[in-house]
Coordinates of C-alpha atoms and ligand atoms in Angstrom, one line a residue:
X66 CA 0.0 0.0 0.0
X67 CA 1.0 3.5 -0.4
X68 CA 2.4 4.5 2.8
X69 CA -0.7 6.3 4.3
X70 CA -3.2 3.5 2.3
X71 CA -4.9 3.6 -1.2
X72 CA -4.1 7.3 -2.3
X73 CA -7.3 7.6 -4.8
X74 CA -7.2 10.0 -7.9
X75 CA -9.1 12.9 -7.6
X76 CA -11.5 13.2 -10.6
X77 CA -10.5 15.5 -13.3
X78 CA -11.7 19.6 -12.5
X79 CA -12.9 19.4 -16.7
X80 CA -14.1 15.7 -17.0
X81 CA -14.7 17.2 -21.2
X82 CA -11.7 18.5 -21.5
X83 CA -10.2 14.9 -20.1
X84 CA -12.3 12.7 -22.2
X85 CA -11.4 14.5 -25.3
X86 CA -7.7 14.8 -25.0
X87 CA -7.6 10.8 -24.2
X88 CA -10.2 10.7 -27.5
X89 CA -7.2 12.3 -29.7
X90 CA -4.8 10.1 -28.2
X91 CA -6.7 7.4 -28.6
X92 CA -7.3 8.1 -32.6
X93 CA -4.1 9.1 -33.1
X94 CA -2.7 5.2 -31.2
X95 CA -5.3 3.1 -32.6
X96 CA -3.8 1.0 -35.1
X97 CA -0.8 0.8 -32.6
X98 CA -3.3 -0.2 -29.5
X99 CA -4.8 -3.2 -32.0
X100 CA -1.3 -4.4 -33.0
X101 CA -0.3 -4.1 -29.0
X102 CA -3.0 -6.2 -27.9
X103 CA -2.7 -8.6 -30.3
X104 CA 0.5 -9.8 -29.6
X105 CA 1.2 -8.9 -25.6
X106 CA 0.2 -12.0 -24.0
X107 CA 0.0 -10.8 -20.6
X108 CA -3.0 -8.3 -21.8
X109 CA -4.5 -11.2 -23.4
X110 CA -4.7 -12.9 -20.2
X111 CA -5.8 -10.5 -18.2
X112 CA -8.9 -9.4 -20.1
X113 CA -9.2 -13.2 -20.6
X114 CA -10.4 -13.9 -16.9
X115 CA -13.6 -11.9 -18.0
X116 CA -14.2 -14.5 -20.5
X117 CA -16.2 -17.6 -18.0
X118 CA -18.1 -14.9 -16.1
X119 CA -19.8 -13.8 -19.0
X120 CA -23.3 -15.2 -19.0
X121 CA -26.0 -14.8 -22.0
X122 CA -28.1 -14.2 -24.0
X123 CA -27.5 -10.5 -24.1
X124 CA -24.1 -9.6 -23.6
X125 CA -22.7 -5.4 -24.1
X126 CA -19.3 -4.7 -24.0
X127 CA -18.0 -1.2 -23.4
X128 CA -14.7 0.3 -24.5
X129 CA -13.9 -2.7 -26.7
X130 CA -10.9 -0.6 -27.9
X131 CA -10.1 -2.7 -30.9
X132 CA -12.2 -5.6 -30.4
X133 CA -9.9 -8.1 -29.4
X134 CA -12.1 -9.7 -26.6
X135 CA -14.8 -9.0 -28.5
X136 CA -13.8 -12.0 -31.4
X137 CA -13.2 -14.5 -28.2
X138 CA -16.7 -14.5 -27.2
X139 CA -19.1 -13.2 -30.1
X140 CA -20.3 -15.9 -31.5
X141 CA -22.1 -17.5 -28.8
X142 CA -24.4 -14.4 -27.2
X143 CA -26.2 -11.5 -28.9
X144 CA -23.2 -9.0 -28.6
X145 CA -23.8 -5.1 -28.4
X146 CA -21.2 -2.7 -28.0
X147 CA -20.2 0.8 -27.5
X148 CA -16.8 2.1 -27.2
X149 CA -16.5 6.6 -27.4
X150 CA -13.6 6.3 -30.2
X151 CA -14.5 6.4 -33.8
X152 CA -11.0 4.9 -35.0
X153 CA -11.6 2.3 -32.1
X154 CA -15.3 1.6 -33.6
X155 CA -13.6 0.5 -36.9
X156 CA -11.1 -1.4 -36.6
X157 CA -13.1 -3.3 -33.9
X158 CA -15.9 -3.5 -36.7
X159 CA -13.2 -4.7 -39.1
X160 CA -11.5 -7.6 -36.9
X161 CA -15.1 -8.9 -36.4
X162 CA -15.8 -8.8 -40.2
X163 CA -12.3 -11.0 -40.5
X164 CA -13.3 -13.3 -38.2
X165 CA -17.0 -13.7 -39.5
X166 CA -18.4 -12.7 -36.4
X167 CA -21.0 -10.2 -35.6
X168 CA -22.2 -7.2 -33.2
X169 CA -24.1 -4.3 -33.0
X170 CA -21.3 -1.7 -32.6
X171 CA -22.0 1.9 -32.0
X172 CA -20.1 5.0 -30.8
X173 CA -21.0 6.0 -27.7
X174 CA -20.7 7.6 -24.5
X175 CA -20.0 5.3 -21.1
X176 CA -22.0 8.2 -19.3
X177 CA -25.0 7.7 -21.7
X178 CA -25.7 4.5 -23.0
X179 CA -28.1 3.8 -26.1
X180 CA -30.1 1.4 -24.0
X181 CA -33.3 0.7 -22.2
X182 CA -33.2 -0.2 -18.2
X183 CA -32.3 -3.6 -17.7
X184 CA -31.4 -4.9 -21.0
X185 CA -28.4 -6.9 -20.4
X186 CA -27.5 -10.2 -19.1
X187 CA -23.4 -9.1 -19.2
X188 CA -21.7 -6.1 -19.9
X189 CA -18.0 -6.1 -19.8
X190 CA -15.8 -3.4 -19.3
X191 CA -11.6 -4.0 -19.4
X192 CA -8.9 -1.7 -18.7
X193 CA -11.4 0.9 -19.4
X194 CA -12.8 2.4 -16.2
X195 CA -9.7 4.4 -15.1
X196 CA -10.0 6.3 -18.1
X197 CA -13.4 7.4 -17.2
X198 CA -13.6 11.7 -15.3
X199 CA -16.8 10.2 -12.9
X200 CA -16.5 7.0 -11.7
X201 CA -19.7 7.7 -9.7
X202 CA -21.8 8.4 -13.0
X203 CA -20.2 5.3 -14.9
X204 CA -20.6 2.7 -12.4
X205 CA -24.2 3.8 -12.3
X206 CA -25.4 4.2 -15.9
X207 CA -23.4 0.5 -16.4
X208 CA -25.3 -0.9 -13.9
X209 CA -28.6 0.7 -15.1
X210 CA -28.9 -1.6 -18.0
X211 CA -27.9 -4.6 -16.7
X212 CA -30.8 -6.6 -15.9
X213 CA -31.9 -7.7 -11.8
X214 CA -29.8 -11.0 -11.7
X215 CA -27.3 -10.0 -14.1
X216 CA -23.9 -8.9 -13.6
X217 CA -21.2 -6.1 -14.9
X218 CA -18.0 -7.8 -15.0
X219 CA -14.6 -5.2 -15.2
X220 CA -10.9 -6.2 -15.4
X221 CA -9.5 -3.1 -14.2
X222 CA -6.6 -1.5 -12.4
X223 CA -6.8 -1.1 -8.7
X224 CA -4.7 -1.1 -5.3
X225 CA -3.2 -4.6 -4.1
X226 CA -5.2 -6.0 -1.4
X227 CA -2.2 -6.7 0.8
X228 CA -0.1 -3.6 0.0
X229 CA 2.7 -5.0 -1.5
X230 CA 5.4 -3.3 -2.6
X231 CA 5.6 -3.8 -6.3
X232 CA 1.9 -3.9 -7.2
X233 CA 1.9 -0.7 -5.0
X234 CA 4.8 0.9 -7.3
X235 CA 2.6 0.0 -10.8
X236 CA -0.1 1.8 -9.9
X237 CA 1.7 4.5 -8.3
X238 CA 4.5 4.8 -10.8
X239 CA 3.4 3.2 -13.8
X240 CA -0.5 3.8 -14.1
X241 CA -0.8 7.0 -12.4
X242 CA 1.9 8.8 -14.3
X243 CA 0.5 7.5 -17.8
X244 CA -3.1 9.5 -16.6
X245 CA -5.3 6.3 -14.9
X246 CA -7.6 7.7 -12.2
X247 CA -7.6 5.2 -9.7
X248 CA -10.5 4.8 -7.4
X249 CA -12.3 2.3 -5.2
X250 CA -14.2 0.3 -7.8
X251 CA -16.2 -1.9 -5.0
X252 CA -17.4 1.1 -3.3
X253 CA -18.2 2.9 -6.1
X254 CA -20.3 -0.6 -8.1
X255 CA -21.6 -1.1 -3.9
X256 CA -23.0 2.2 -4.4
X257 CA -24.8 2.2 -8.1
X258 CA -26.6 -1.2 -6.3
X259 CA -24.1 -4.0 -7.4
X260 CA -22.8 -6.8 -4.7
X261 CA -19.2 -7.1 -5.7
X262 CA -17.0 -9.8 -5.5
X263 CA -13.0 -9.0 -6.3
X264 CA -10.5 -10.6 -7.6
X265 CA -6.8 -10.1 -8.1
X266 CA -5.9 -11.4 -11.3
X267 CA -2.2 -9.9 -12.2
X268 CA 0.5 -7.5 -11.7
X269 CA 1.2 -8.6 -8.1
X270 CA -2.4 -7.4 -7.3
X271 CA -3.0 -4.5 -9.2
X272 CA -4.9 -5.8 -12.1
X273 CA -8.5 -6.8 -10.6
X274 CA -11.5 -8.6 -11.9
X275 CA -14.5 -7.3 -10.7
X276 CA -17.6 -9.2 -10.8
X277 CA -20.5 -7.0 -9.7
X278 CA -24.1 -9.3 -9.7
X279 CA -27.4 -7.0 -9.8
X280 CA -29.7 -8.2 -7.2
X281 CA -32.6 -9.4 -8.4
X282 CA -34.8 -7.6 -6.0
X283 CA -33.2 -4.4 -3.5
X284 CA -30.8 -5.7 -0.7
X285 CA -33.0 -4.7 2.3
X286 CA -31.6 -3.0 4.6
X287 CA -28.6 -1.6 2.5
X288 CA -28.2 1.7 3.6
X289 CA -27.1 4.4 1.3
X290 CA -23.6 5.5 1.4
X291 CA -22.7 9.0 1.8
X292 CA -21.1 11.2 -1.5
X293 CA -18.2 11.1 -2.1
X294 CA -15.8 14.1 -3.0
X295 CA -16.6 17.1 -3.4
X296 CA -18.5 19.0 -0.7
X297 CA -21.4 17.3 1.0
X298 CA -24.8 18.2 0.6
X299 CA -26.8 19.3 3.1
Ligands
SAM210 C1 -7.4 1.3 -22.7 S1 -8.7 1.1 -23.9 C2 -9.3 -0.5 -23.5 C3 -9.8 -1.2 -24.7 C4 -10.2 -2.7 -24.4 N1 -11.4 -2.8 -23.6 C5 -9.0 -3.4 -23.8 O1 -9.2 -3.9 -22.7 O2 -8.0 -3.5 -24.4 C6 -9.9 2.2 -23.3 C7 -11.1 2.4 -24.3 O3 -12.1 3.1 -23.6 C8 -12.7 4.0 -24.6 N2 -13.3 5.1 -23.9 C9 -12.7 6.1 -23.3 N3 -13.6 7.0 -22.7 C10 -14.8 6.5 -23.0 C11 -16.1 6.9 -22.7 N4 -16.4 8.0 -22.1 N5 -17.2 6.2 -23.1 C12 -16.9 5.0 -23.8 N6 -15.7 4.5 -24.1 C13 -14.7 5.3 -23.7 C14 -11.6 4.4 -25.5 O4 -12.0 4.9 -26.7 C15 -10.8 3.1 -25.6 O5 -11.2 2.3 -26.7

């Protein structure tokens, strides 16, 4: 652990201005990212430990990037996806053409999803969420359309558990520096109304796989958690 604990990012003071500078970056790295993840096995595996938690019929994905996990799982659910880049969108439409697969691919905002309440069985989101400026208002927009007694299911990166040492150091001097925001994902899927189980998955416990299960009724008695950041309401 960092020495005084977790040392969560603050969220950014101009969440547009952050979503559209990682936007360019993100068009101008594209055909890079796809090449990257093609061939870097450890990605691979990580986002692989999504793959036997996802359960059908209606599965969304969102920020596919370039699609790789995409082609591991699309032929055996009724895939949706959104992802915010428009470079991202095609290439991921294009590896899925290759591979004679198929999905409903849009462009589209994390915040504001094209979709009804409740709609999905799955939606899976890797290595995506510490790129988001509100945690708060993605957790709760993903968990609005999965459906009571579904689940969301995130590979993400997070604080080790235990504190050690060098899973401490990659967050703090790999993933920080290169512009993650690095929260409490539990607390903040706990709060949009998800039960959350967490798993450590790689990089000596900083790379987590989060599988958050909608209840299919409220949790009685689960009391609300106060705001976080920012000043408190009275
Ligand atoms: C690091 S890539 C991850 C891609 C892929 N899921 C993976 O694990 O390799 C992050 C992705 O999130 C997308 N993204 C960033 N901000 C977004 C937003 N506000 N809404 C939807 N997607 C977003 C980016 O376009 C990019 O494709």
């Amino acid at each position: 652990m960092a020495p005084d604990g977790p040392q969560y990012s603050a969220e950014p003071a101009d969440p547009g201005a952050y979503t559209a500078a990682n936007d360019r970056w993100y068009t101008r790295l594209a055909r890079v990212y796809d090449v990257v993840v093609k061939v870097f096995p450890v990605w691979r595996r990580w986002l692989g430990h999504a793959l036997p938690e996802i359960r059908g019929p209606r599965v969304l994905e969102v920020s596919f990037g370039t699609g790789w996990l995409l082609t591991r799982y699309a032929g055996r659910f009724r895939l949706d996806g959104v992802d915010l880049n428009e470079a991202m969108v095609d290439i991921a439409r294009r590896n899925l053409d290759r591979a004679g697969l198929e999905a409903d691919l849009r462009q589209g905002d994390v915040e504001a999803l094209p979709y009804p309440d409740a709609a999905f069985d799955t939606v899976v989101n890797t290595m995506a969420f510490t790129g988001y400026p509100d945690g708060a208002k993605a957790a709760a927009e993903l968990a609005r359309v999965v459906k009571p007694g579904g689940r969301l299911v995130v590979v993400d990166i997070g604080y080790p558990r235990d504190g050690n040492r060098w899973g401490t150091g990659l967050v703090e001097r790999v993933w920080k520096p290169a512009g993650d925001l690095i929260r409490d994902v539990p607390a903040l899927l706990s709060d949009a109304g998800l039960d959350v189980r967490d798993d450590e998955i790689g990089g000596w416990g900083s790379v987590h796989l989060y599988v958050a299960a909608k209840p299919t009724a409220p949790t009685p008695g689960r009391a609300p958690r106060p705001a976080r950041g920012g000043p408190q309401r009275p």
